[in-house]
Amino acid sequence: MSHSPGPPVVTRFAPSPTGYLHIGGGRTALFNWLYARGRGGKFLLRIEDTDRERSTPEATAAILRGLTWLGLDWDGEVVSQFERRDRHAEVAHEMLARGTAYKCFSTAEEIAAYRAAKEAKGASYAVFVSPWRDADPATFPKAPYAIRMKAPRTGETVIEDEVQGRVVIQNATLDDMIVLRSDGTPVYMLAVVVDDHDMGVSHVIRGDDHLNNAARQQMVYDAMGWTVPVWAHIPLIHGPDGKKLSKRHGATGVEDYQAMGYPAAGMRNYLTRLGWAHGDAEIFTSAEAMQMFDLSGIGRAPARLDFKKLENTCGHHMAMAEDAALLHELEAYMIAVDRPALTEPQRGLMLAALPFLKKSAKTFPELLDKADFLLISRPVVPDEKAAQALDPVSRGILKSLTPQLQSANWTKEALEPILTEVAAANGIGFGKLAAPLRAAIAGKSVTPSVYDMMLVIGQDESIARLKDASS
RNA sequence: GGCCCGUUCGUCUAUCGGUUAGGACACCUGGUUUUCAACCAGGUAAGAGGGGUUCGACUCCCCUACGGGCUGCCA
């Protein structure tokens, strides 16, 4: 970016606490986080809980959990929009005093009737124009009123959007939106603007379902004489079929992905690349993403979720991960999906196995499956295929092998010649010997390398398992 | 209905008037190999359709089709 300090970058994520953290919301949060963190700015979190009917503390907790799992840390306290309602009302009244808003005594029924009449006359659209817009205060009834913004009726409002470009909205297509309800509570459209202004938000990066709303919100900024933030409306995420991502596509919540065992770093990488690109960059760390991320790299078309690519990306991050950190995340995953915790000995074995296990696993369930040999204890019960590999002849070979193993140095270098010689002495290829070994050690026909397994569980345990299987 | 946004391989995308339209995932083939993976090499595969503008359009303009969003005293 530029060398001069410039104005501080402040971004925010502002979800409604009406459910879990949607994967699309997670990506929106990620983009805001990346943008702020890459520029030494702040990333704020605000819960838009002004809808008291639908907002729940459970949903807020779920959203915070989702963000935390994704590794997106926010600055300062979580702001509750609802708790700022007095401030919102204050601004509404200031607009009233400035003459940029007015009291509207129209009832819901009157408004509905107005629209119905317009439509009956064949109007292509029915923008409600309140009869109170320019009414004489002397005519005001003693009744509850809503405060409406006095929006320009002619001309156009231009949104200069970093992603969508220059978007022009005709003012005549917008009605005078209500900023304060007749019960005195603020409406979302007012609250976002007031909060974003008060919180010093410099860049509003959010879903493009708000693109049209931006025009009305910009009018509030103008009415209050506030600086309009930089707009960046990003396309929503779609399901594999190109339709808006919904529950019927399966996983839509960030926590669903955690439960499926994707590592968070891989998830961040994948989500960053979904709808954003920087040349040919595909696999990168979050630190690298912060350096590269920019608004101009965001695409204008909605992107589809592709699980295969997600898995591939996660596989890279699994392999890149540092062993201790990976073990930590693995254990967090096991707790999240209610699997029994690792015992101390198992942790040690896992740590020893991670260097090779992580190279080929893409998710934690896959990692755990490959680590099964170190999780089980004697006697190893072979599955059907493994049992087939333990035929009488093979068991005889295993039996003849144990004395040699007993006196061997427990390193791959020492083990290799022993096993290849035994295979040769029996007139079979190493593959034919590996199968019963695998069966005896892991009880399965698909496992990591027999050398790797034997080295991890150790000499005594290896020999004991071979004896179990050959006796 | 009105308004707004979008449309490059199956998918994510690069390209910012002149390229054999590049990369990644997936898929196919081959290699490596003690199984599954992983890994290595190669391959198939794209500018929604139609008009313009231009010496030259994936790139700029218009129309159509398709997809999405907004149109609330919801957020």
XYZ file of C-alpha atoms (C1' of nucleotides) in Angstrom:
546
model
C 0.000 0.000 0.000
C 1.115 3.604 0.326
C 3.999 4.613 2.553
C 2.124 7.426 4.209
C 0.138 6.460 7.297
C -3.207 7.506 5.862
C -6.439 7.290 7.801
C -6.709 4.306 10.132
C -8.521 1.292 8.730
C -11.437 0.109 10.812
C -13.611 -2.753 9.632
C -16.367 -4.639 11.373
C -18.482 -7.739 11.205
C -22.096 -7.139 12.188
C -24.210 -10.305 12.252
C -27.772 -10.664 13.484
C -27.974 -13.156 16.330
C -30.798 -15.192 14.868
C -28.955 -18.484 14.383
C -25.559 -20.074 13.943
C -22.708 -18.395 12.053
C -23.408 -18.991 8.379
C -20.464 -19.971 6.214
C -21.115 -16.886 4.091
C -21.034 -14.722 7.195
C -17.816 -16.413 8.210
C -16.263 -15.427 4.907
C -17.516 -11.857 5.247
C -15.940 -11.698 8.694
C -12.737 -13.200 7.282
C -12.489 -10.561 4.553
C -12.965 -7.776 7.093
C -10.416 -9.352 9.413
C -7.863 -9.836 6.646
C -8.298 -6.297 5.389
C -7.887 -4.703 8.803
C -5.101 -6.968 10.045
C -3.115 -6.547 6.855
C -3.149 -2.793 7.299
C -2.540 -2.433 11.000
C -6.173 -1.498 11.448
C -8.925 -2.616 13.766
C -11.514 -5.330 13.271
C -14.632 -4.753 15.353
C -17.575 -6.977 16.170
C -21.114 -5.724 16.585
C -24.177 -7.825 17.213
C -27.223 -6.449 15.416
C -29.812 -7.442 17.944
C -32.413 -4.744 17.492
C -34.985 -7.325 16.444
C -35.969 -8.488 19.900
C -38.280 -11.185 18.594
C -35.611 -13.108 16.738
C -32.422 -12.292 18.614
C -31.176 -14.764 21.183
C -28.142 -14.928 23.445
C -27.600 -18.514 22.300
C -27.186 -17.305 18.732
C -24.703 -14.668 19.830
C -22.719 -17.333 21.663
C -22.778 -19.574 18.588
C -21.496 -16.750 16.394
C -18.644 -15.975 18.779
C -17.774 -19.673 18.912
C -17.709 -19.869 15.141
C -15.469 -16.826 14.783
C -13.160 -18.102 17.483
C -12.832 -21.486 15.847
C -12.049 -19.811 12.533
C -9.319 -17.910 14.320
C -10.796 -14.477 13.699
C -10.065 -12.303 16.705
C -11.777 -8.971 17.099
C -10.649 -5.788 18.820
C -12.345 -4.416 21.891
C -15.656 -5.411 23.379
C -18.489 -6.917 21.404
C -20.958 -4.108 20.762
C -24.673 -4.702 21.230
C -26.684 -2.616 18.845
C -29.762 -2.873 21.013
C -27.948 -1.292 23.946
C -27.218 1.730 21.816
C -30.884 2.432 21.049
C -30.928 5.703 22.970
C -28.100 7.023 20.858
C -29.944 5.974 17.696
C -33.080 7.771 18.849
C -30.968 10.812 19.629
C -29.708 10.906 16.060
C -33.231 10.470 14.711
C -34.305 13.520 16.690
C -31.290 15.435 15.538
C -32.332 14.715 11.971
C -35.759 16.016 12.910
C -34.198 19.202 14.252
C -32.087 19.579 11.135
C -35.128 19.167 8.948
C -33.725 16.066 7.261
C -36.441 13.944 8.832
C -40.085 14.442 9.737
C -42.847 13.044 11.888
C -45.168 10.672 10.030
C -48.562 9.873 11.513
C -49.621 7.442 8.797
C -50.746 4.078 10.126
C -49.799 0.718 8.708
C -53.310 0.372 7.310
C -53.121 3.711 5.527
C -49.795 2.796 3.977
C -51.093 -0.579 2.813
C -54.155 1.115 1.322
C -51.943 3.646 -0.459
C -49.878 0.913 -2.066
C -52.956 -1.110 -3.010
C -54.503 1.896 -4.711
C -51.312 2.615 -6.642
C -51.046 -0.949 -7.797
C -54.696 -0.991 -8.817
C -53.987 1.958 -11.061
C -51.281 -0.106 -12.705
C -48.265 1.712 -11.335
C -45.135 -0.281 -11.949
C -43.954 0.325 -8.455
C -45.518 1.818 -5.383
C -43.219 4.133 -3.490
C -45.099 5.405 -0.473
C -44.962 9.171 -0.158
C -46.173 10.232 3.239
C -48.767 13.037 3.341
C -46.914 14.339 6.412
C -43.698 15.010 4.561
C -44.354 18.726 4.249
C -47.277 19.049 6.626
C -47.747 22.039 8.901
C -46.942 21.091 12.519
C -50.175 22.827 13.483
C -52.059 20.000 11.832
C -50.270 17.253 13.777
C -52.681 14.951 15.620
C -52.105 13.770 19.169
C -51.033 10.322 18.098
C -47.959 8.133 17.932
C -45.687 8.882 15.015
C -42.738 7.378 13.276
C -39.790 9.459 12.170
C -39.085 9.264 8.477
C -36.034 10.478 6.664
C -36.792 13.309 4.285
C -35.045 11.807 1.315
C -34.485 13.639 -1.947
C -37.302 12.840 -4.392
C -35.348 13.671 -7.515
C -31.856 13.117 -8.769
C -29.739 10.091 -8.056
C -27.612 8.605 -5.344
C -24.267 7.206 -6.410
C -22.579 4.416 -4.532
C -18.883 4.203 -5.308
C -18.283 0.583 -4.484
C -14.830 -0.979 -4.384
C -16.210 -4.255 -5.681
C -19.300 -3.368 -7.678
C -17.992 -0.183 -9.193
C -20.164 2.891 -9.626
C -23.776 2.058 -8.849
C -26.417 4.668 -9.583
C -29.806 4.570 -7.868
C -32.627 6.914 -8.882
C -33.899 8.685 -5.780
C -37.474 8.475 -7.057
C -37.379 4.695 -6.598
C -36.642 5.048 -2.884
C -39.236 5.954 -0.292
C -38.692 8.013 2.833
C -37.529 5.231 5.069
C -38.524 5.121 8.684
C -35.593 5.716 11.012
C -37.447 5.589 14.325
C -40.523 3.429 14.831
C -43.663 4.783 16.409
C -42.742 2.940 19.599
C -39.528 4.918 19.716
C -37.209 2.083 18.740
C -34.657 2.602 15.976
C -34.721 0.733 12.750
C -31.743 -1.267 11.486
C -31.022 1.121 8.612
C -30.483 3.985 11.025
C -28.692 1.912 13.642
C -26.023 0.586 11.256
C -25.139 4.052 10.072
C -24.989 5.556 13.544
C -22.980 2.659 14.908
C -20.574 2.506 11.994
C -20.009 6.247 12.304
C -19.598 6.221 16.074
C -17.298 3.207 15.946
C -15.160 4.942 13.345
C -15.700 2.266 10.710
C -13.767 3.289 7.612
C -14.562 0.339 5.344
C -17.909 -1.410 5.181
C -17.283 -4.852 3.686
C -20.485 -6.916 3.637
C -22.767 -9.075 1.519
C -24.131 -7.585 -1.679
C -27.666 -8.131 -0.439
C -27.038 -4.741 1.165
C -26.016 -2.994 -2.029
C -29.391 -1.336 -2.559
C -29.625 -0.488 1.119
C -26.348 1.355 0.867
C -28.087 4.116 -1.086
C -30.529 4.838 1.719
C -27.819 4.550 4.319
C -25.653 6.959 2.410
C -28.534 9.423 2.592
C -28.363 9.238 6.381
C -24.631 9.941 6.308
C -25.344 12.922 4.097
C -28.210 14.107 6.285
C -25.947 14.069 9.321
C -22.966 15.506 7.506
C -20.887 12.436 8.251
C -18.130 10.971 6.096
C -19.367 8.078 4.008
C -17.242 4.939 4.524
C -15.624 3.008 1.706
C -18.209 0.529 0.440
C -17.344 -2.994 -0.634
C -20.302 -5.263 -1.322
C -19.185 -8.825 -1.835
C -21.209 -11.508 -3.641
C -22.899 -14.210 -1.612
C -21.761 -17.835 -1.595
C -23.862 -20.335 -3.510
C -24.302 -24.079 -3.191
C -22.784 -26.540 -5.688
C -25.935 -26.180 -7.823
C -25.520 -22.425 -8.147
C -28.500 -21.596 -5.964
C -28.206 -19.569 -2.818
C -26.612 -21.682 -0.127
C -29.322 -23.039 2.120
C -29.875 -25.869 4.543
C -30.824 -28.314 1.816
C -27.236 -28.116 0.569
C -26.129 -29.634 3.831
C -23.510 -27.768 5.794
C -24.190 -24.040 6.046
C -22.923 -23.313 9.531
C -19.273 -22.691 10.309
C -19.564 -25.131 13.174
C -20.667 -27.841 10.750
C -17.265 -27.561 9.125
C -15.541 -27.754 12.457
C -17.524 -30.922 13.179
C -16.494 -32.391 9.828
C -12.921 -32.003 10.991
C -11.479 -29.431 8.637
C -8.477 -27.631 10.102
C -9.208 -23.938 10.669
C -6.159 -22.744 8.750
C -7.269 -24.684 5.685
C -10.770 -23.366 6.079
C -9.487 -19.790 6.158
C -7.321 -20.373 3.096
C -10.185 -21.914 1.145
C -12.668 -19.235 2.146
C -10.193 -16.503 1.258
C -9.823 -17.900 -2.242
C -13.572 -18.256 -2.649
C -14.432 -15.119 -4.542
C -11.032 -13.524 -4.227
C -7.799 -14.096 -6.099
C -4.298 -12.735 -6.221
C -2.690 -14.004 -9.412
C -1.947 -17.702 -9.103
C -1.672 -17.760 -5.309
C -3.514 -20.811 -4.001
C -1.985 -22.128 -0.801
C -0.938 -19.521 1.729
C -0.858 -18.826 5.440
C -3.059 -16.225 7.081
C -0.037 -13.975 7.512
C 0.577 -14.155 3.776
C -3.109 -13.603 3.080
C -3.045 -10.420 5.166
C -0.214 -9.122 3.022
C -1.945 -9.951 -0.248
C -5.594 -9.295 0.511
C -7.155 -6.313 -1.198
C -10.615 -5.210 -2.234
C -9.775 -5.098 -5.936
C -9.138 -8.832 -5.966
C -12.720 -9.629 -5.005
C -14.840 -10.995 -7.849
C -18.293 -9.736 -8.757
C -19.952 -13.094 -9.321
C -21.240 -15.379 -6.587
C -18.950 -18.339 -5.930
C -19.931 -21.946 -5.398
C -18.741 -24.108 -2.575
C -16.539 -27.002 -3.724
C -15.823 -29.584 -1.056
C -13.123 -31.317 -3.079
C -11.067 -28.168 -3.269
C -11.747 -27.427 0.388
C -10.381 -30.853 1.260
C -7.357 -30.418 -0.932
C -6.589 -27.045 0.614
C -7.008 -28.491 4.084
C -4.657 -31.327 3.171
C -1.922 -28.828 2.403
C -2.442 -27.029 5.689
C -2.523 -30.277 7.606
C 0.880 -31.148 6.163
C 2.216 -27.638 6.797
C 1.090 -27.561 10.404
C 3.501 -27.681 13.294
C 3.108 -30.974 15.213
C 2.354 -29.582 18.652
C -0.196 -27.120 17.271
C -1.801 -29.810 15.170
C -2.097 -32.109 18.164
C -3.727 -29.288 20.068
C -6.239 -28.682 17.317
C -6.881 -32.391 16.964
C -7.732 -32.630 20.643
C -10.045 -29.630 20.364
C -11.759 -31.387 17.474
C -12.169 -34.572 19.508
C -13.812 -32.631 22.315
C -16.086 -30.835 19.838
C -17.361 -34.114 18.424
C -17.540 -35.905 21.774
C -14.783 -38.396 21.188
C -12.960 -39.732 24.236
C -9.912 -37.664 25.026
C -6.413 -38.943 24.295
C -4.682 -40.619 27.237
C -1.213 -39.385 28.127
C 0.510 -42.365 26.451
C -1.659 -41.891 23.382
C -0.681 -38.241 23.181
C 2.939 -39.243 23.130
C 2.378 -41.813 20.398
C 0.295 -39.351 18.403
C 2.999 -36.741 18.571
C 5.496 -39.303 17.311
C 3.183 -40.337 14.453
C 2.077 -36.863 13.382
C 5.118 -36.207 11.153
C 3.966 -38.883 8.708
C 0.239 -38.955 9.454
C -0.250 -35.282 8.654
C 1.311 -35.634 5.232
C -1.541 -37.625 3.809
C -4.588 -36.613 5.856
C -6.948 -33.852 4.797
C -9.270 -33.810 7.782
C -9.133 -34.820 11.421
C -11.412 -37.855 10.984
C -9.027 -39.069 8.293
C -6.065 -38.406 10.548
C -7.702 -40.330 13.365
C -8.488 -43.208 11.054
C -4.860 -43.443 10.005
C -3.833 -43.192 13.654
C -6.069 -46.058 14.667
C -3.072 -48.395 15.139
C -1.776 -46.293 18.021
C -5.160 -45.817 19.635
C -6.052 -49.492 19.935
C -4.699 -51.892 22.529
C -3.998 -55.608 22.529
C -5.340 -57.942 21.601
C -5.760 -56.411 18.157
C -8.950 -57.659 16.550
C -8.479 -57.893 12.778
C -11.283 -56.823 10.501
C -12.469 -59.147 7.731
C -9.845 -58.193 5.170
C -7.058 -58.197 7.696
C -8.113 -61.637 8.885
C -7.765 -62.915 5.329
C -4.178 -61.720 5.239
C -3.447 -63.750 8.369
C -3.666 -67.124 6.689
C -1.702 -70.088 8.204
C 1.257 -69.591 5.920
C 1.537 -65.908 6.715
C 1.181 -66.554 10.428
C 4.072 -69.018 10.159
C 6.199 -66.346 8.542
C 5.326 -63.839 11.259
C 6.249 -66.412 13.878
C 9.629 -66.968 12.320
C 10.157 -63.229 12.195
C 9.739 -62.440 15.862
C 13.086 -63.769 17.152
C 14.923 -61.626 14.643
C 12.943 -58.570 15.640
C 13.653 -59.206 19.258
C 17.378 -58.774 18.724
C 17.111 -55.921 16.232
C 17.886 -52.281 16.681
C 14.550 -50.477 16.502
C 15.275 -48.181 13.578
C 14.066 -48.221 10.049
C 17.606 -48.802 8.804
C 17.929 -51.950 10.906
C 14.420 -53.216 10.272
C 14.432 -52.850 6.516
C 17.049 -55.504 5.697
C 15.497 -57.945 8.136
C 12.064 -57.729 6.583
C 13.256 -57.827 2.986
C 15.409 -60.859 3.748
C 12.533 -62.690 5.398
C 10.361 -61.962 2.398
C 13.041 -63.216 0.027
C 13.690 -66.322 2.127
C 10.019 -67.198 1.841
C 9.963 -66.537 -1.870
C 7.504 -63.659 -1.665
C 7.631 -59.972 -2.472
C 7.692 -57.437 0.308
C 4.064 -56.630 -0.416
C 3.052 -60.156 0.542
C 4.822 -59.759 3.856
C 3.513 -56.280 4.558
C -0.122 -57.375 4.403
C -0.005 -59.800 7.374
C 2.258 -57.405 9.268
C -0.317 -54.661 8.785
C -3.060 -57.004 9.901
C -1.180 -58.033 13.006
C -0.175 -54.530 14.034
C -3.256 -52.519 13.082
C -5.937 -55.121 12.435
C -6.648 -53.459 9.117
C -5.646 -53.812 5.490
C -5.201 -50.087 4.910
C -2.763 -48.347 7.237
C 0.306 -46.141 7.235
C 3.654 -47.725 6.398
C 4.431 -50.810 8.502
C 7.821 -49.350 9.395
C 6.291 -46.105 10.588
C 3.776 -47.969 12.726
C 6.296 -50.298 14.290
C 8.634 -47.444 15.089
C 5.850 -45.487 16.776
C 4.422 -48.238 18.956
C 7.856 -49.554 19.764
C 9.675 -52.861 19.819
C 7.904 -54.600 22.688
C 4.407 -53.673 21.594
C 5.174 -54.592 17.965
C 6.501 -58.005 18.860
C 3.629 -58.639 21.241
C 1.121 -57.877 18.515
C 2.927 -60.168 16.088
C 2.901 -62.952 18.642
C -0.794 -62.416 19.289
C -1.519 -62.743 15.593
C 0.720 -65.714 14.911
C -0.116 -67.887 17.835
C -44.059 -5.943 -11.815
C -40.002 -2.051 -10.820
C -34.931 -1.131 -9.594
C -29.879 -2.996 -8.796
C -25.899 -6.708 -9.475
C -23.800 -10.734 -12.015
C -22.361 -14.573 -16.430
C -14.139 -17.268 -18.738
C -12.727 -25.006 -18.455
C -17.454 -29.314 -14.235
C -15.676 -25.855 -9.854
C -12.458 -21.512 -7.799
C -10.142 -18.078 -10.821
C -5.910 -15.053 -14.030
C -6.522 -11.752 -18.085
C -7.575 -5.277 -17.207
C -8.053 -4.239 -26.707
C -3.383 -7.825 -29.698
C -1.848 -14.403 -25.229
C -1.149 -21.233 -28.492
C -6.835 -17.656 -23.034
C -2.651 -19.109 -17.708
C -2.961 -21.489 -12.675
C -5.553 -24.534 -8.892
C -9.298 -28.395 -7.584
C -11.793 -32.405 -9.839
C -11.353 -36.007 -13.766
C -8.345 -39.316 -17.203
C -3.403 -41.629 -18.371
C 1.415 -42.979 -16.883
C 5.318 -43.161 -12.984
C 6.827 -44.162 -7.875
C 5.161 -47.710 -4.282
C 4.294 -52.592 1.287
C -1.985 -51.217 1.216
C -4.941 -46.408 1.083
C -3.234 -41.985 0.498
C 0.546 -38.656 -0.536
C 3.990 -37.497 -4.334
C 5.913 -36.820 -9.695
C 4.867 -36.366 -15.122
C 1.337 -35.732 -18.939
C -3.691 -35.061 -20.847
C -9.161 -33.683 -21.636
C -11.724 -29.076 -20.702
C -13.848 -22.287 -21.037
C -15.205 -16.513 -22.829
C -24.207 -17.618 -22.160
C -26.551 -16.005 -27.164
C -27.084 -11.947 -30.664
C -25.845 -7.219 -32.423
C -22.492 -3.169 -32.571
C -17.532 0.052 -31.737
C -12.478 -1.067 -33.494
C -7.247 -2.643 -37.927
C -8.197 -6.042 -33.802
C -12.502 -7.924 -28.799
C -13.141 -12.481 -23.174
C -11.959 -7.371 -22.344
C -15.866 -1.306 -24.379
C -21.495 -0.346 -25.698
C -26.641 -2.267 -26.580
C -30.324 -6.231 -26.597
C -31.845 -11.139 -25.121
C -31.505 -15.382 -21.952
C -30.315 -17.233 -17.351
C -28.934 -16.533 -12.061
C -28.987 -13.466 -7.663
C -30.472 -9.285 -4.603
C -33.619 -5.220 -3.025
C -38.497 -3.419 -3.168
C -41.120 -3.754 5.511
C -42.572 0.614 11.525
C -37.017 -7.462 9.493
C -31.978 -7.436 9.734
